[in-house]
Short mmCIF file of N, CA and C in Angstrom, two decimals:
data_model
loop_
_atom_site.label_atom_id
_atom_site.label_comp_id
_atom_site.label_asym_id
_atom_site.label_seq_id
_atom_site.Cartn_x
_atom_site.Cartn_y
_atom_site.Cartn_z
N UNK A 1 -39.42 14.51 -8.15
CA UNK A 1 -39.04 15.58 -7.25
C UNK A 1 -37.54 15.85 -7.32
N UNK A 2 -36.81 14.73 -7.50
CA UNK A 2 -35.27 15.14 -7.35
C UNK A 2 -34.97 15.94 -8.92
N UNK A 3 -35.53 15.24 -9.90
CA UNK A 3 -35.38 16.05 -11.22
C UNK A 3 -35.50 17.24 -11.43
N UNK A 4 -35.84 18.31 -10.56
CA UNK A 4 -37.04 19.35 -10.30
C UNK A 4 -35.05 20.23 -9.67
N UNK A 5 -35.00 19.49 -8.69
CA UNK A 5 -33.88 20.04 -7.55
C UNK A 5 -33.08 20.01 -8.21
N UNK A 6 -32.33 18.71 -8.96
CA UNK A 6 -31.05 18.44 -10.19
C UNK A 6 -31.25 19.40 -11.18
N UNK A 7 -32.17 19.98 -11.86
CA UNK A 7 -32.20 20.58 -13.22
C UNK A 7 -32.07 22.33 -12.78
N UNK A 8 -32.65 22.74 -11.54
CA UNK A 8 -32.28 23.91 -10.89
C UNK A 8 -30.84 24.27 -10.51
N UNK A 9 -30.11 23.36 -9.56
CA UNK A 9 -29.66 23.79 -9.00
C UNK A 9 -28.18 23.42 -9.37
N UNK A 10 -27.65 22.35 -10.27
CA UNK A 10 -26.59 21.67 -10.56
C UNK A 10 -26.46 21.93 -12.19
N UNK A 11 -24.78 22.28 -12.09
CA UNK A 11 -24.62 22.48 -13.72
C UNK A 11 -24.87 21.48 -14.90
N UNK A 12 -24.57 21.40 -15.86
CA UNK A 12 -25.22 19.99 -16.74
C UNK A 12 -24.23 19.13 -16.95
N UNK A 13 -22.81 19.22 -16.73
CA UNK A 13 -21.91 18.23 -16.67
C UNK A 13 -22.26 16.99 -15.39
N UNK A 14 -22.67 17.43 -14.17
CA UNK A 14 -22.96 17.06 -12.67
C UNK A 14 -24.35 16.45 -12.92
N UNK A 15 -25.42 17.15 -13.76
CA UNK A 15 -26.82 16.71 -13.95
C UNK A 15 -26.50 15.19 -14.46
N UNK A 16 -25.46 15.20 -15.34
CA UNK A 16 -25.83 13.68 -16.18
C UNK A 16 -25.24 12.69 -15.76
N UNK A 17 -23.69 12.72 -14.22
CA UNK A 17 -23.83 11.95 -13.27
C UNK A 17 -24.43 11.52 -12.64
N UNK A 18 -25.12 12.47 -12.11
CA UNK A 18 -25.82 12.61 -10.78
C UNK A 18 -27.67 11.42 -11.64
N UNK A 19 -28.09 11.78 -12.89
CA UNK A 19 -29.12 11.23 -13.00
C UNK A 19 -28.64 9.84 -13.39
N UNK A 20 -27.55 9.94 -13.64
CA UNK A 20 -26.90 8.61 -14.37
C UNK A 20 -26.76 7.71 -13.25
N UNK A 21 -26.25 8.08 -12.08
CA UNK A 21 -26.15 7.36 -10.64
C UNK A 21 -27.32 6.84 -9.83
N UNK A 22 -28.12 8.10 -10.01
CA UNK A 22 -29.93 7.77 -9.31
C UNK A 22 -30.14 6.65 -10.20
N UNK A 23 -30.32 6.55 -11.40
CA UNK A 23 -30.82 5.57 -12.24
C UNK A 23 -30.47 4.40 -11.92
N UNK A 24 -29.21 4.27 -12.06
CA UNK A 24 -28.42 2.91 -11.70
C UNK A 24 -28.65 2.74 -10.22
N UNK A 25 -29.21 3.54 -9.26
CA UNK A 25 -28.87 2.94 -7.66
C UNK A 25 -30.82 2.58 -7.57
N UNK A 26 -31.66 3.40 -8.79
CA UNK A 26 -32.90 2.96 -8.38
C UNK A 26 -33.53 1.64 -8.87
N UNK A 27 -32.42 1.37 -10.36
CA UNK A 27 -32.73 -0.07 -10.80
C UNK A 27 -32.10 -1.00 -9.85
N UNK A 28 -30.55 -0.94 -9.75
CA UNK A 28 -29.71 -1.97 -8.71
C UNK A 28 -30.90 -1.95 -7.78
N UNK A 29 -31.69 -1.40 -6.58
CA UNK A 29 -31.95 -1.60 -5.65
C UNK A 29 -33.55 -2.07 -5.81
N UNK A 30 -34.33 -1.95 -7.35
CA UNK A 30 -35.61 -2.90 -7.51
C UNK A 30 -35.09 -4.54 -7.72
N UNK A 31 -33.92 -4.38 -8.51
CA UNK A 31 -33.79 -5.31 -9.14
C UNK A 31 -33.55 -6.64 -7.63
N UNK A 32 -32.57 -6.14 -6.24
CA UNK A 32 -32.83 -6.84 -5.11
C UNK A 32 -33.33 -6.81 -4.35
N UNK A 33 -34.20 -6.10 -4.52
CA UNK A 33 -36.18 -6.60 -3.75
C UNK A 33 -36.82 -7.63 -4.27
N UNK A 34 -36.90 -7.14 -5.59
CA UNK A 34 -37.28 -8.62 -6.48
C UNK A 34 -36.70 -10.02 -6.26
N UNK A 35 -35.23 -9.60 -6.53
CA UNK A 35 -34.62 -11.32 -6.27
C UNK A 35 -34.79 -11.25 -4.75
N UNK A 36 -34.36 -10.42 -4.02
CA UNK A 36 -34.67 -11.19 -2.32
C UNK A 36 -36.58 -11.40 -1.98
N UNK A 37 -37.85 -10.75 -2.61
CA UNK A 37 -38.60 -11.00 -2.68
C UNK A 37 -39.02 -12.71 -2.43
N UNK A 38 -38.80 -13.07 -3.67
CA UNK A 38 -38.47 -14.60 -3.92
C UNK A 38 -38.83 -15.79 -2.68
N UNK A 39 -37.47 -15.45 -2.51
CA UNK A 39 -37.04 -16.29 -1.37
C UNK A 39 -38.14 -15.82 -0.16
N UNK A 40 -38.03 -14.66 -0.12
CA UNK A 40 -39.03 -14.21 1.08
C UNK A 40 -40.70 -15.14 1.11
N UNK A 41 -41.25 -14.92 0.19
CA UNK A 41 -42.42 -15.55 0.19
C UNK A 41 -42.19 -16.96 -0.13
N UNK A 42 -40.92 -17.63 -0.68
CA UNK A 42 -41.06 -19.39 -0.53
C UNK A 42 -40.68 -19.40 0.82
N UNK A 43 -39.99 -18.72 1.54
CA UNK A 43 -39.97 -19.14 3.17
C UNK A 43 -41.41 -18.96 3.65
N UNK A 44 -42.10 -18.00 3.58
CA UNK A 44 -43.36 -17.74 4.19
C UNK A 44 -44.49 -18.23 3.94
N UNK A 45 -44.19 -19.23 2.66
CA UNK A 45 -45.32 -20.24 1.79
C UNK A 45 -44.68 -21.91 3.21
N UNK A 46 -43.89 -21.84 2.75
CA UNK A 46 -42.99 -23.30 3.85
C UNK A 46 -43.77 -22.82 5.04
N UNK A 47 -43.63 -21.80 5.97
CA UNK A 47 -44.00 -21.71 7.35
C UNK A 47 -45.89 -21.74 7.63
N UNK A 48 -46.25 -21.53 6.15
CA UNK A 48 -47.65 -21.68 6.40
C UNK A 48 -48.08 -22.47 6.26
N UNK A 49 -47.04 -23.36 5.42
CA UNK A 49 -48.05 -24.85 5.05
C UNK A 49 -47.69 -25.27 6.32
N UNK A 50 -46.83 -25.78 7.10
CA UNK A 50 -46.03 -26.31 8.03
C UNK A 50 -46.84 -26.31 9.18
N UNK A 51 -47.46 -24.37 9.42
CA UNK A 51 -48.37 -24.37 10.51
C UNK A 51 -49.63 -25.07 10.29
N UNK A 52 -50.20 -25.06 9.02
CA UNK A 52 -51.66 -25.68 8.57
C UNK A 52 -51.41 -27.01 8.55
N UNK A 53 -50.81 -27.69 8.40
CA UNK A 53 -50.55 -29.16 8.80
C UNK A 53 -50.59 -29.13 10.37
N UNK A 54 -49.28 -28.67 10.65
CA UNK A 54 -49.61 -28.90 12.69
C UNK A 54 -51.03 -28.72 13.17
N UNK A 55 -51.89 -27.89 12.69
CA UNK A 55 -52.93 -26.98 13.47
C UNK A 55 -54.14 -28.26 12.85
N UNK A 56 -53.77 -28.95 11.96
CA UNK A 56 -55.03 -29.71 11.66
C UNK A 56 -54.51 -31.56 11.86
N UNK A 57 -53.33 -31.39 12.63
CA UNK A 57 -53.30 -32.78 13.18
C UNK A 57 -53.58 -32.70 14.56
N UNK A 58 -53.48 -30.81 15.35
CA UNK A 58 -53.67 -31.06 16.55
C UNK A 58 -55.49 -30.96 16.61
N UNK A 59 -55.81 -30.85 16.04
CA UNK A 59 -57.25 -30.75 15.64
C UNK A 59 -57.67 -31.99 15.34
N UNK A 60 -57.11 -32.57 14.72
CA UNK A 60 -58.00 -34.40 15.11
C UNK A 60 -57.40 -34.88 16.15
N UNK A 61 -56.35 -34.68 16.69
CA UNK A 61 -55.77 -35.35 17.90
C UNK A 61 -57.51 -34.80 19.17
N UNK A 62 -57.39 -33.57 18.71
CA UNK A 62 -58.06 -33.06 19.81
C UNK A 62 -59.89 -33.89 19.44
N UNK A 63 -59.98 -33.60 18.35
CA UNK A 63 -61.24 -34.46 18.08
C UNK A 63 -61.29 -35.68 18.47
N UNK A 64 -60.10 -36.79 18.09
CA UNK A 64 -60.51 -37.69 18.96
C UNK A 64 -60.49 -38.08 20.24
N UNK A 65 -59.87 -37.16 21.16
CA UNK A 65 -59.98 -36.71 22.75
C UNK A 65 -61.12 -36.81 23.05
N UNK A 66 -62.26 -35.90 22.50
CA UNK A 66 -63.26 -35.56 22.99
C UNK A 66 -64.32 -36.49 22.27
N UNK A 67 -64.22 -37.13 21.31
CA UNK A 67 -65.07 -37.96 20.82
C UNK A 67 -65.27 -39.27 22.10
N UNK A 68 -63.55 -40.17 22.49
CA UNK A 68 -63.40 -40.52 22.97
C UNK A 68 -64.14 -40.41 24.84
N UNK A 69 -63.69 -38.90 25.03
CA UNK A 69 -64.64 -38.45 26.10
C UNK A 69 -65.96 -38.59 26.09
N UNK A 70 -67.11 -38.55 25.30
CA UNK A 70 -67.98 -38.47 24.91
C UNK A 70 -68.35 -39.96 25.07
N UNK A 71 -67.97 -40.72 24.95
CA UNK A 71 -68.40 -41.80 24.73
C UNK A 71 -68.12 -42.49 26.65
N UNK A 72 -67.21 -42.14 27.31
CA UNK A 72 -67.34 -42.46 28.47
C UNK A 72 -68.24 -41.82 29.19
N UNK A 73 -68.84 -40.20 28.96
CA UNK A 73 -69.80 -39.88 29.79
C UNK A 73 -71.47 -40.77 29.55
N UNK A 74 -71.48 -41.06 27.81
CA UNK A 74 -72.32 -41.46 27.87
C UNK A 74 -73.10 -43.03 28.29
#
């Protein structure tokens, strides 16, 4: 779409800045999604294992609560 607007409306000295700049600001700005990507999902891999451990020690804690219970009603 911008190619469309640049090739209309801007002379061709300005066109080959102007695409020369988009280019460079659309790679620069994949290129740090990608690297901050990264990090993003090893933090969010850490916080899930972290919760799946807690959630399955409070889960035998709680199992043996009620096992325990179980055995006094009966």
């Amino acid at each position: 779409m911008y190619v469309i607007t640049l090739f209309q409306i801007f002379p061709m000295n300005i066109k080959v800045t102007a695409g020369t700049l988009v280019t460079l600001a659309s790679w620069s700005s994949s290129s740090i999604v990608t690297y901050a990507f990264q990090f993003s999902i090893r933090g969010t891999m850490r916080t899930v294992t972290a919760g799946t451990i807690f959630k399955a020690l409070e889960a035998a804690k709680l199992d043996r609560r009620l096992q325990s219970n179980t055995r006094v009603l009966i």
